[in-house]
Backbone as a chain_set.jsonl record, in Angstrom:
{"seq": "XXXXXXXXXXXXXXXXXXXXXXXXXXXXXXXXXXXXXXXXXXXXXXXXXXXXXXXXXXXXXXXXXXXXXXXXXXXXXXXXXXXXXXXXXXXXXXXXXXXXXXXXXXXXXXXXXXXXXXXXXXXXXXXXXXXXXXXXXXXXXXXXXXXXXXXXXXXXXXXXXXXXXXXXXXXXXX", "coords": {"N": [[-42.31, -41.087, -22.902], [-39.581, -43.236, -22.125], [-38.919, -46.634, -23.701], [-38.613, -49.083, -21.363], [-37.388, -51.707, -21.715], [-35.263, -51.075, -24.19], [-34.201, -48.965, -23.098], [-31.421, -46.591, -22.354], [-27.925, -47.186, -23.836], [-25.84, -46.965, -22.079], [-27.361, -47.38, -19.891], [-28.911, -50.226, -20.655], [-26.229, -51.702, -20.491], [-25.515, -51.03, -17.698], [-27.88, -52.445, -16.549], [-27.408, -55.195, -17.64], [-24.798, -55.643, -16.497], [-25.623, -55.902, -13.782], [-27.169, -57.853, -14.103], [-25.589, -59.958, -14.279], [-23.917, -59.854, -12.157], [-25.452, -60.544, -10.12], [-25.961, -63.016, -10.847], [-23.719, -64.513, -10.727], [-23.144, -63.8, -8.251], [-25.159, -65.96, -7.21], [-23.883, -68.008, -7.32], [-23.072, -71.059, -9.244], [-25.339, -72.55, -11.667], [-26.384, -75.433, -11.938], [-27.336, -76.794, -14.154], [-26.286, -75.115, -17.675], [-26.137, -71.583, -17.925], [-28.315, -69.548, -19.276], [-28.747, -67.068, -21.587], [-31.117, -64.632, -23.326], [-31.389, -62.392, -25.684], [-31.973, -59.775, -27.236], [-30.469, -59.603, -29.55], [-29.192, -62.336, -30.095], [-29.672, -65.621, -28.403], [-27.585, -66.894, -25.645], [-25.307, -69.624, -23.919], [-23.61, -70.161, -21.084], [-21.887, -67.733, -20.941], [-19.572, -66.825, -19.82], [-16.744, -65.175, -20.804], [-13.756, -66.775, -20.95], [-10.253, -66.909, -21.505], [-7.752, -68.849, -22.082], [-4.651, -67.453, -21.021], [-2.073, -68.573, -22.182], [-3.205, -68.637, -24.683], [-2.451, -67.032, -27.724], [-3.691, -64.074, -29.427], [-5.687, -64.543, -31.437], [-8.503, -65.352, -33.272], [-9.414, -67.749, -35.322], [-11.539, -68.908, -38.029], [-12.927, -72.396, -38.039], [-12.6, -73.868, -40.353], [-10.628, -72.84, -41.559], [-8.347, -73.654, -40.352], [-8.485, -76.48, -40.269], [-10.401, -77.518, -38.447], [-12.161, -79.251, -37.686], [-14.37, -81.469, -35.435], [-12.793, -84.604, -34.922], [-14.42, -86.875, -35.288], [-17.024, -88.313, -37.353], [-19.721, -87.058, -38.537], [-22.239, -88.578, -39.252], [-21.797, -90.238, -36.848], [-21.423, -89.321, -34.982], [-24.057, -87.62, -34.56], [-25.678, -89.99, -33.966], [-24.938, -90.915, -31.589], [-25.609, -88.044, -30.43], [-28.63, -88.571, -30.317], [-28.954, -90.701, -29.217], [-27.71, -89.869, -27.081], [-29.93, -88.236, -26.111], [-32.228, -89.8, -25.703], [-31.589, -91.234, -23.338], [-32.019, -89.272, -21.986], [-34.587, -89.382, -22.05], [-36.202, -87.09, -22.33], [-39.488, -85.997, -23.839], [-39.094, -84.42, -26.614], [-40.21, -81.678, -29.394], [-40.22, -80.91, -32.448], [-38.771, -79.735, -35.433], [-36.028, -78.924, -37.258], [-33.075, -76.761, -37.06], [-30.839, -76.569, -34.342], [-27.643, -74.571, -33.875], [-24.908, -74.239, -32.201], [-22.292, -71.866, -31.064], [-19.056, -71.456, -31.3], [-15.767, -71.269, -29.368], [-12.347, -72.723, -29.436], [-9.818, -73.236, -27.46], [-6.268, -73.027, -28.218], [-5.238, -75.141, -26.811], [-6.688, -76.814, -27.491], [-9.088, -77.488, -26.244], [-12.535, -76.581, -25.413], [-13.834, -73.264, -25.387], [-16.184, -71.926, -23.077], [-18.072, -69.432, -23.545], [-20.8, -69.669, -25.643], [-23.016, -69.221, -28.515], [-26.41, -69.467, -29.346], [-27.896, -70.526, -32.045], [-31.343, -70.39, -33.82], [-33.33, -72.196, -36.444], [-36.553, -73.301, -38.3], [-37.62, -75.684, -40.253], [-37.614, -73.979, -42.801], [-35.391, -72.457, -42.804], [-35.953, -69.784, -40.956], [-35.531, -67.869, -38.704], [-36.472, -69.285, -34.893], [-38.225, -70.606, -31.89], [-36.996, -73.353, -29.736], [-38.049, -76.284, -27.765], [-36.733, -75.052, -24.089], [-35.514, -77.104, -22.961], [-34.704, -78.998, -24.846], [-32.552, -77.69, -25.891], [-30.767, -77.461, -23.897], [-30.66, -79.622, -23.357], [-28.938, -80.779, -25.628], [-26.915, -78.776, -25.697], [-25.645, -80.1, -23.031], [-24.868, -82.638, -24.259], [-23.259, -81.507, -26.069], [-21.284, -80.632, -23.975], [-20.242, -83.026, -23.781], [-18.227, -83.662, -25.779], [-14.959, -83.429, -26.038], [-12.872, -83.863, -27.373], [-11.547, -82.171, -29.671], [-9.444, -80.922, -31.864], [-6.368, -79.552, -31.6], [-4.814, -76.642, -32.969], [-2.778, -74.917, -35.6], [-1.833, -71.266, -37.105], [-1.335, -69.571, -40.032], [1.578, -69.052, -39.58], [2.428, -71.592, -38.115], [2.119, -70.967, -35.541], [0.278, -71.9, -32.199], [-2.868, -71.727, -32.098], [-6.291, -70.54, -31.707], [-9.627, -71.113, -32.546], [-12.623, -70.464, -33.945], [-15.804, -72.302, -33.846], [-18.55, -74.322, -35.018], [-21.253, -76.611, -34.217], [-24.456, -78.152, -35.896], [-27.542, -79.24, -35.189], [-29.445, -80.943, -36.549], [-32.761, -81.245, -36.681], [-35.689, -83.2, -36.925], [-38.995, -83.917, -36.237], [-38.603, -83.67, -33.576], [-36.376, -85.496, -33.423], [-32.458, -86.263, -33.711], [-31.448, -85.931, -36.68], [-28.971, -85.174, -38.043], [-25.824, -83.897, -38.179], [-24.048, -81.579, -38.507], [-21.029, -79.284, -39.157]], "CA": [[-41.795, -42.051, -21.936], [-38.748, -44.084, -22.789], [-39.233, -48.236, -23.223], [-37.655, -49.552, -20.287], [-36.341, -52.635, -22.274], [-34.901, -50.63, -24.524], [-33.695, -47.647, -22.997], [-30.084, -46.048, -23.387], [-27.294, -48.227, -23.872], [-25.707, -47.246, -20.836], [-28.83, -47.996, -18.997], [-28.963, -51.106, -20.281], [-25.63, -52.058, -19.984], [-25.992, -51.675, -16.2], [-28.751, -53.639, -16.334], [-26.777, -56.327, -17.943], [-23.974, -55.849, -15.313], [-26.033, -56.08, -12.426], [-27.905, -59.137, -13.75], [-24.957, -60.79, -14.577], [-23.569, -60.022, -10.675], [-26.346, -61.631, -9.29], [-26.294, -64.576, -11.402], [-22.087, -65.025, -10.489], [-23.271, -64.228, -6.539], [-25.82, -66.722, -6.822], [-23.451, -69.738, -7.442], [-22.667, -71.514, -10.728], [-26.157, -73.416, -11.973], [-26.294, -76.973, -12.352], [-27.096, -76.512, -15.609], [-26.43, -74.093, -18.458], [-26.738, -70.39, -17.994], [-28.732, -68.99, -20.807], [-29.348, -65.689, -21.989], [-31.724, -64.622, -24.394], [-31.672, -61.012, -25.536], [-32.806, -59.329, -28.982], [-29.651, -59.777, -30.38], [-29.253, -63.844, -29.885], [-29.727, -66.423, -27.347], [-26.252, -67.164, -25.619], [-25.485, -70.185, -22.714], [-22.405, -70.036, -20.578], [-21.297, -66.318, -21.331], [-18.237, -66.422, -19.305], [-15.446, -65.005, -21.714], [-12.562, -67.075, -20.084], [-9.273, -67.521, -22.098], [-6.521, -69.692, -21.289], [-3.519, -67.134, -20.986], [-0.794, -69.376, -22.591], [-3.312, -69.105, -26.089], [-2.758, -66.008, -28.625], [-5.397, -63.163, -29.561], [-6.539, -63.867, -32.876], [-9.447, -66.783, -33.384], [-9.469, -68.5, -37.188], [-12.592, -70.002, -38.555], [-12.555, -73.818, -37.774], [-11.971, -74.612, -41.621], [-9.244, -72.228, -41.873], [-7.161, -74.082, -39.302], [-8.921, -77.831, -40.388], [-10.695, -77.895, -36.647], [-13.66, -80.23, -37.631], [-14.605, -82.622, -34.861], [-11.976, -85.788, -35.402], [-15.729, -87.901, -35.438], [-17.858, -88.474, -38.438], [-21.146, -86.492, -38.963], [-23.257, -89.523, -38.877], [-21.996, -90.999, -35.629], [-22.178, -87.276, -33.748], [-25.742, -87.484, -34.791], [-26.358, -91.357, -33.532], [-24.286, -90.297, -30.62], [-26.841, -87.16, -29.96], [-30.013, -88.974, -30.157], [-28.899, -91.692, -27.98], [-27.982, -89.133, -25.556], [-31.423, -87.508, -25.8], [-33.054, -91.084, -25.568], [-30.931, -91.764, -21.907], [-32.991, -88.281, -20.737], [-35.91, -89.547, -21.002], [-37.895, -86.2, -22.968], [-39.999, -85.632, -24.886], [-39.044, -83.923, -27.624], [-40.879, -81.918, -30.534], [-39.626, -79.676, -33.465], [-38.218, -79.921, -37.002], [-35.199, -77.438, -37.616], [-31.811, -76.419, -36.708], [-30.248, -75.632, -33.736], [-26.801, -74.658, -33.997], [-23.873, -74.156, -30.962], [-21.308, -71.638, -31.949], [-18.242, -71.499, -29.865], [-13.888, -71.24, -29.463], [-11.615, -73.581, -29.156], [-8.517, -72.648, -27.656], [-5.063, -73.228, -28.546], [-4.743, -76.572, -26.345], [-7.697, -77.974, -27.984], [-10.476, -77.107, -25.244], [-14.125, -75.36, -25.678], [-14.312, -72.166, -24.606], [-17.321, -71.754, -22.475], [-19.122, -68.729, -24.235], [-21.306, -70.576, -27.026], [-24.131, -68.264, -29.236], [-27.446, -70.616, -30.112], [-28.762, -70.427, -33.004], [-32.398, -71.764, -33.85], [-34.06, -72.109, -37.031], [-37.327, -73.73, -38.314], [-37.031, -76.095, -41.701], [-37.518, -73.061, -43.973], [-34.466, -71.448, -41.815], [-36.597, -68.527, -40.381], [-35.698, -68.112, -36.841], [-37.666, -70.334, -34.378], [-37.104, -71.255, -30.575], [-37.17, -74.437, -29.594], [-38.419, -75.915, -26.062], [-35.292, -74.847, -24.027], [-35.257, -78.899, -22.538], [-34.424, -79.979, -25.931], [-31.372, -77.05, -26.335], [-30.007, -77.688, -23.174], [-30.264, -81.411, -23.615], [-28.036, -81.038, -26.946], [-25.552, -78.038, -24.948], [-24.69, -80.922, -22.38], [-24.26, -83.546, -25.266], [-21.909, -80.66, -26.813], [-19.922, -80.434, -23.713], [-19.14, -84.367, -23.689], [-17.104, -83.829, -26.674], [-13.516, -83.227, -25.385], [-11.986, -84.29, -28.227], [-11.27, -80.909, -30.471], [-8.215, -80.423, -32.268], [-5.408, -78.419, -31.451], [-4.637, -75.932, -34.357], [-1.809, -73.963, -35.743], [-2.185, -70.629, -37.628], [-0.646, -69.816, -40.978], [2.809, -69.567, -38.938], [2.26, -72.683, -37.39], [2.032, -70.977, -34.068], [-0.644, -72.464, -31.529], [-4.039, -71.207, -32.569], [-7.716, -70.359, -31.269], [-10.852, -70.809, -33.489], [-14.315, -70.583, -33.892], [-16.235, -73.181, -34.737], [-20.227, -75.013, -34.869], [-21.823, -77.755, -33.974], [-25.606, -78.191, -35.99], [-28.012, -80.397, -34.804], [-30.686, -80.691, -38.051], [-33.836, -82.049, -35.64], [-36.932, -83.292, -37.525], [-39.88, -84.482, -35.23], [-37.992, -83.936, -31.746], [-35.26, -86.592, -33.081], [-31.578, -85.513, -34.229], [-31.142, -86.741, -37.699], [-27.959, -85.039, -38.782], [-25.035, -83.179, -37.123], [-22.766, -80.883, -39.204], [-20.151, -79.839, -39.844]], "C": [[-40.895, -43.043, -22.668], [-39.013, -45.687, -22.583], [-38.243, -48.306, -22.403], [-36.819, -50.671, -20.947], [-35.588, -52.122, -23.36], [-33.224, -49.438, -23.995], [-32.461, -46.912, -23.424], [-29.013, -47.17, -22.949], [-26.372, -48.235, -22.846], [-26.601, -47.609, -19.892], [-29.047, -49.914, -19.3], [-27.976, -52.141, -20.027], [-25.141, -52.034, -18.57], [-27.13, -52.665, -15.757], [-28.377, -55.151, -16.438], [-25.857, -56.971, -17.15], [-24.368, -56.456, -14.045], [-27.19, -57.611, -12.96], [-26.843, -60.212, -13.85], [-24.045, -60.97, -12.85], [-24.303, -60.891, -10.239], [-26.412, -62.85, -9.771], [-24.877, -65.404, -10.963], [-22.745, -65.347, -8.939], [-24.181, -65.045, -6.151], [-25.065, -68.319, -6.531], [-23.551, -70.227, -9.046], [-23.998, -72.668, -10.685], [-25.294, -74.668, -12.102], [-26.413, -76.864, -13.852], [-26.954, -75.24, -16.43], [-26.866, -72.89, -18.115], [-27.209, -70.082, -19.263], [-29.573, -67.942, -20.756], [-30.031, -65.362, -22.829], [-31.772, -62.833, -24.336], [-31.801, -60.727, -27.306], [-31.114, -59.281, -30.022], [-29.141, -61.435, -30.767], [-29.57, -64.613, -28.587], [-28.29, -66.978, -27.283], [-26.36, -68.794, -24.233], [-23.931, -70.146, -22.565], [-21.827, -68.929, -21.073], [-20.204, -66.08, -21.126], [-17.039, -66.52, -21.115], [-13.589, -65.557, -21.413], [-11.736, -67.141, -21.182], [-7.733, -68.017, -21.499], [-5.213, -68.762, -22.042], [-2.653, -67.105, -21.927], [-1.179, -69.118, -24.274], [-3.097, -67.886, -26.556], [-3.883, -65.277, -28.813], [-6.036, -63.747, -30.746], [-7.286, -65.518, -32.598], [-9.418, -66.637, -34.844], [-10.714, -69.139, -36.952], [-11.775, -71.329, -38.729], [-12.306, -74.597, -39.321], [-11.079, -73.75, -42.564], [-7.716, -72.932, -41.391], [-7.416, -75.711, -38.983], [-9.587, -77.956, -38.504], [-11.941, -78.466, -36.511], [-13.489, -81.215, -36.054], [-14.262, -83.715, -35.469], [-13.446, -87.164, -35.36], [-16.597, -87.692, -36.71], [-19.236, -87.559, -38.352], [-22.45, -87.407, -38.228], [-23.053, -90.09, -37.262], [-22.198, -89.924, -34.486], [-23.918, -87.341, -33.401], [-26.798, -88.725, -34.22], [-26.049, -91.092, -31.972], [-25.844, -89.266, -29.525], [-27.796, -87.988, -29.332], [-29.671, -90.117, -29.513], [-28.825, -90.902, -26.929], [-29.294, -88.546, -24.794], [-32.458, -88.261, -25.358], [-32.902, -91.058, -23.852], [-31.744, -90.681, -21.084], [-34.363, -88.038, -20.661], [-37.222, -88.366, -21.641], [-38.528, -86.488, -23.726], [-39.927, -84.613, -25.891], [-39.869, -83.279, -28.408], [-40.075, -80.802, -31.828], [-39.185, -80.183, -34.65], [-37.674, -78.162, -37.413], [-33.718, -77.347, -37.463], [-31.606, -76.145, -35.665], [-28.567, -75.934, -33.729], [-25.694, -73.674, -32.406], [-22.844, -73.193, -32.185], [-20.166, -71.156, -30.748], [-16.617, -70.914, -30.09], [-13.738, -72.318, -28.932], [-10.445, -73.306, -28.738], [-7.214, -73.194, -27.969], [-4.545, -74.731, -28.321], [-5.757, -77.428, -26.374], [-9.553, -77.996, -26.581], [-11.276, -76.099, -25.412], [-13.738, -74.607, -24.757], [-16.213, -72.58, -23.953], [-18.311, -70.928, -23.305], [-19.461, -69.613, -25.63], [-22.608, -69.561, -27.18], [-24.882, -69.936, -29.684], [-28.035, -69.776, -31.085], [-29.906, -71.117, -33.59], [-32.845, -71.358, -35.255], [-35.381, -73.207, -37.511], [-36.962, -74.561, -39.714], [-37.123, -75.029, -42.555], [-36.291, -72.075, -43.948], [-34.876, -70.143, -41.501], [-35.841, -68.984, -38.924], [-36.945, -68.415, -36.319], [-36.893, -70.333, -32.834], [-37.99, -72.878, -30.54], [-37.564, -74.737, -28.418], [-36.976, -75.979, -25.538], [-34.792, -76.726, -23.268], [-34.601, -79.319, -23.789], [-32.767, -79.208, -25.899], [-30.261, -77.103, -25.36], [-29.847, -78.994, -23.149], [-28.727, -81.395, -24.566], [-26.907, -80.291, -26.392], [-24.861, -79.415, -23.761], [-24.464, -81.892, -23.127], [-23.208, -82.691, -25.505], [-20.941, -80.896, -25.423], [-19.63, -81.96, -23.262], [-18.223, -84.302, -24.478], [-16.056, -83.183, -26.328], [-12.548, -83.846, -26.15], [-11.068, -83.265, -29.506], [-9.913, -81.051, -30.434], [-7.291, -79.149, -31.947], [-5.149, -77.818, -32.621], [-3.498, -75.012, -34.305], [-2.837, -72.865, -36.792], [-1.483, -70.715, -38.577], [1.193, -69.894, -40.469], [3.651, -70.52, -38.13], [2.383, -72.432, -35.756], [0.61, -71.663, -33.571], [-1.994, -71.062, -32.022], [-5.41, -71.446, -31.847], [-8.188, -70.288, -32.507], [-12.027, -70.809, -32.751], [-15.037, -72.291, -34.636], [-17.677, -73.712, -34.346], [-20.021, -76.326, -34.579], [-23.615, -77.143, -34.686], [-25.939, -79.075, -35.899], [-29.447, -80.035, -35.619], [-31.71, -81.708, -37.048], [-34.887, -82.118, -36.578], [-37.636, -84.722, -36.453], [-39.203, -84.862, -33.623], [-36.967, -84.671, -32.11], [-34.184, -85.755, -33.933], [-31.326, -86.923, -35.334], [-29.891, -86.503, -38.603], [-27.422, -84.223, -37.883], [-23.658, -82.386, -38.488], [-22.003, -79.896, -38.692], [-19.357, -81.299, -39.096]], "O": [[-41.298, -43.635, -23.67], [-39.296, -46.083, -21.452], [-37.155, -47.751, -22.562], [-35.6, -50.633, -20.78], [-34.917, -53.095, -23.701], [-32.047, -49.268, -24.313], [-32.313, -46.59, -24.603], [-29.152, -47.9, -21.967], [-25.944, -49.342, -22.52], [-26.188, -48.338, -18.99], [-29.273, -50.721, -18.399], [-28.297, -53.224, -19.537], [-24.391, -52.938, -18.201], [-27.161, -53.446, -14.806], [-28.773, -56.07, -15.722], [-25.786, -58.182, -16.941], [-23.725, -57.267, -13.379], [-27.86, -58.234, -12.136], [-27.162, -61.354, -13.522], [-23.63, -62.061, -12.46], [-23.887, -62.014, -9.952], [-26.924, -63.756, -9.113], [-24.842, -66.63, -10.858], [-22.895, -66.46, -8.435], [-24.338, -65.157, -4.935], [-25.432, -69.306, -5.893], [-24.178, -69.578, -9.883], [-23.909, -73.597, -9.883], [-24.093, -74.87, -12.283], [-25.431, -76.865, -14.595], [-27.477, -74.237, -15.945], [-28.082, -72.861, -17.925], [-26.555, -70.334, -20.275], [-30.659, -67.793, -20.197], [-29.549, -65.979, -23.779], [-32.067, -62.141, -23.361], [-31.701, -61.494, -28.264], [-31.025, -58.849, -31.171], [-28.685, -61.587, -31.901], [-29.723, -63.869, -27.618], [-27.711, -67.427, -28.272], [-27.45, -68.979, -23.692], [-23.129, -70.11, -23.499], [-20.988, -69.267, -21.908], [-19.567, -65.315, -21.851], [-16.764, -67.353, -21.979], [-12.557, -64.915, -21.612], [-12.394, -67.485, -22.164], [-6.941, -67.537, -20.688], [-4.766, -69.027, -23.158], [-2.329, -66.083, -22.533], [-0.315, -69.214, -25.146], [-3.619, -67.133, -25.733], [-4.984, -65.689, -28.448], [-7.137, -63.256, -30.993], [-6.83, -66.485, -31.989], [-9.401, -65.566, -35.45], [-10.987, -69.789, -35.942], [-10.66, -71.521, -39.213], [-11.882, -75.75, -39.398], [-10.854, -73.842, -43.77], [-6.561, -72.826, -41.805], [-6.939, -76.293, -38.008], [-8.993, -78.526, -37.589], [-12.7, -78.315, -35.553], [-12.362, -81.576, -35.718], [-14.949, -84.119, -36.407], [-13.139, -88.354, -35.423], [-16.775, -86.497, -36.946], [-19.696, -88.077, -37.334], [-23.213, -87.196, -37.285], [-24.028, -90.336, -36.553], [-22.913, -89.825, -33.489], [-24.634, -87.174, -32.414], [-28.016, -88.687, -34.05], [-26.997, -91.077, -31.186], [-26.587, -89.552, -28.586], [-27.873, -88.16, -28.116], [-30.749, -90.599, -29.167], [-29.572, -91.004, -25.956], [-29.613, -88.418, -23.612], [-33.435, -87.796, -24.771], [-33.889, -90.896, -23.134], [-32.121, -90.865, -19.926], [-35.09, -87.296, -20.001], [-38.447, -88.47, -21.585], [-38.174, -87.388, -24.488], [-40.91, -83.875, -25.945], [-40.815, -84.053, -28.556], [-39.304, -79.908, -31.478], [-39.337, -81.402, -34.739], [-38.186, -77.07, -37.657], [-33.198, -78.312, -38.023], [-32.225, -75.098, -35.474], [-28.11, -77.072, -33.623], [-26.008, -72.609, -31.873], [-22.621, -73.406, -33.377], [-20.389, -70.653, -29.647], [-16.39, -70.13, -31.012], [-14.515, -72.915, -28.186], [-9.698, -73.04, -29.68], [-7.385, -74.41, -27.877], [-3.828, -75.401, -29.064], [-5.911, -78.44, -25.69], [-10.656, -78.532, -26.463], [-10.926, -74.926, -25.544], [-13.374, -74.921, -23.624], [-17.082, -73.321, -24.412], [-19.299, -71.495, -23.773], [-18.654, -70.084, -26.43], [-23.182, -69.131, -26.18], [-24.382, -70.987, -30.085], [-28.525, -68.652, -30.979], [-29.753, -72.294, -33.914], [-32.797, -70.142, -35.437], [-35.172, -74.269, -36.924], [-35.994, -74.117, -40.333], [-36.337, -75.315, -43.458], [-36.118, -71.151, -44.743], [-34.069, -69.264, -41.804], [-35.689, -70.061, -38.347], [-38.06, -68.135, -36.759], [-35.707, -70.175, -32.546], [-39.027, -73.318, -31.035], [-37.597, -73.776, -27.649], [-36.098, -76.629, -26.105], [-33.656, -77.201, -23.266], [-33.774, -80.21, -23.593], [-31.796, -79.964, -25.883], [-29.089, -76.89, -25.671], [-28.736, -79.452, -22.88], [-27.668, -81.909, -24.205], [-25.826, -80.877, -26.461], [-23.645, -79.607, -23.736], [-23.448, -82.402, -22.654], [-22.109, -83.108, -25.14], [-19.819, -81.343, -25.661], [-18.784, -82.121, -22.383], [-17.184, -84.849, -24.109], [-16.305, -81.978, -26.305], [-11.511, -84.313, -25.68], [-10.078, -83.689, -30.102], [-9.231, -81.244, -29.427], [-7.605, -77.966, -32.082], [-5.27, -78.609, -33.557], [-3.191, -74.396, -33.285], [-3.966, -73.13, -37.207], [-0.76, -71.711, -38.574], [1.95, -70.719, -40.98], [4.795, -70.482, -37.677], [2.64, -73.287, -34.909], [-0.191, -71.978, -34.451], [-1.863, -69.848, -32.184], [-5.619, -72.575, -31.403], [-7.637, -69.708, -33.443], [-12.358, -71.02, -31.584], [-14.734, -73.014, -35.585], [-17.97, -73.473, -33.175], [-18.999, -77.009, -34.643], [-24.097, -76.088, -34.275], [-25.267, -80.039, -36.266], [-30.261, -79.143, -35.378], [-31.346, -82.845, -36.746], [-35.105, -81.055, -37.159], [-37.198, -85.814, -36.092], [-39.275, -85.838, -32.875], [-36.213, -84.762, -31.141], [-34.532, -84.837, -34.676], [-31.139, -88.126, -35.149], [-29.623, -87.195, -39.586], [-28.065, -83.769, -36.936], [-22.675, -82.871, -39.049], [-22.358, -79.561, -37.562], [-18.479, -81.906, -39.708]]}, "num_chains": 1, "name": "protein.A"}
């Protein structure tokens, strides 16, 4: 008997199709879609790209595309935001946002989470805390526009980590 969560990869790429229909014909959540499947945990999947930008994506310190904000104040920033909602918090670890930026300086939607524990093993976190920190991520609307080595308009990749010890965010890199 074949595992059903498993099965063949056309099998479960209809599965994937048809959950991802129903989740479009349901209406766009209030908050965060998030996927979790044995290959990562994803939120907002949609693959949109703005047209006007080029194919190729550069790593964000190929094409200087740090967040124009400091480390430390990202991170004071955070944990005030997390304060204003009120949870409760618990954990000590990493979770990290990984995303695009396109050409005219705006997040792509699809973002990969990444969680680890302080020893960096993978870990999950409670998802209140990860969606807390995904709507902190999408206040920032400040991302750099980037050229490539030809100075044409450019797409990257790039993180956001949020280093959490005891439920509070104590560092934010890069």
């Amino acid at each position: 008997m074949q595992n059903q969560t498993t099965g063949t990869p056309r099998r479960w790429a209809k599965h994937m199709a048809a959950a991802l229909s129903l989740l479009l014909w349901a209406g766009a959540p209030a908050a965060a879609q998030r996927i979790v499947l044995p290959t990562g945990e994803y939120m907002d999947t949609t693959s949109l790209r703005n047209p006007g930008c080029g194919a190729p994506f550069y790593q964000y310190y190929q094409v200087k595309g740090k967040y124009p904000v400091a480390s430390a104040t990202l991170a004071r920033q955070a944990q005030a935001f997390l304060q204003q909602r009120n949870g409760r918090y618990t954990g000590t670890g990493l979770i990290t946002f990984r995303f695009g930026i396109d050409c005219e300086g705006k997040r792509l939607p699809w973002t990969k989470v990444l969680q680890t524990d302080a020893a960096y093993r993978p870990t999950h976190f409670a998802p209140a805390l990860v969606e807390a920190l995904y709507a902190y991520l999408q206040t920032l609307t400040d991302w750099r526009r980037a050229s490539g080595p030809n100075r044409e308009p450019a797409n990257y990749l790039t993180l956001l980590s949020f280093r959490i010890q005891d439920g509070k965010v104590v560092a934010v890199t890069p």
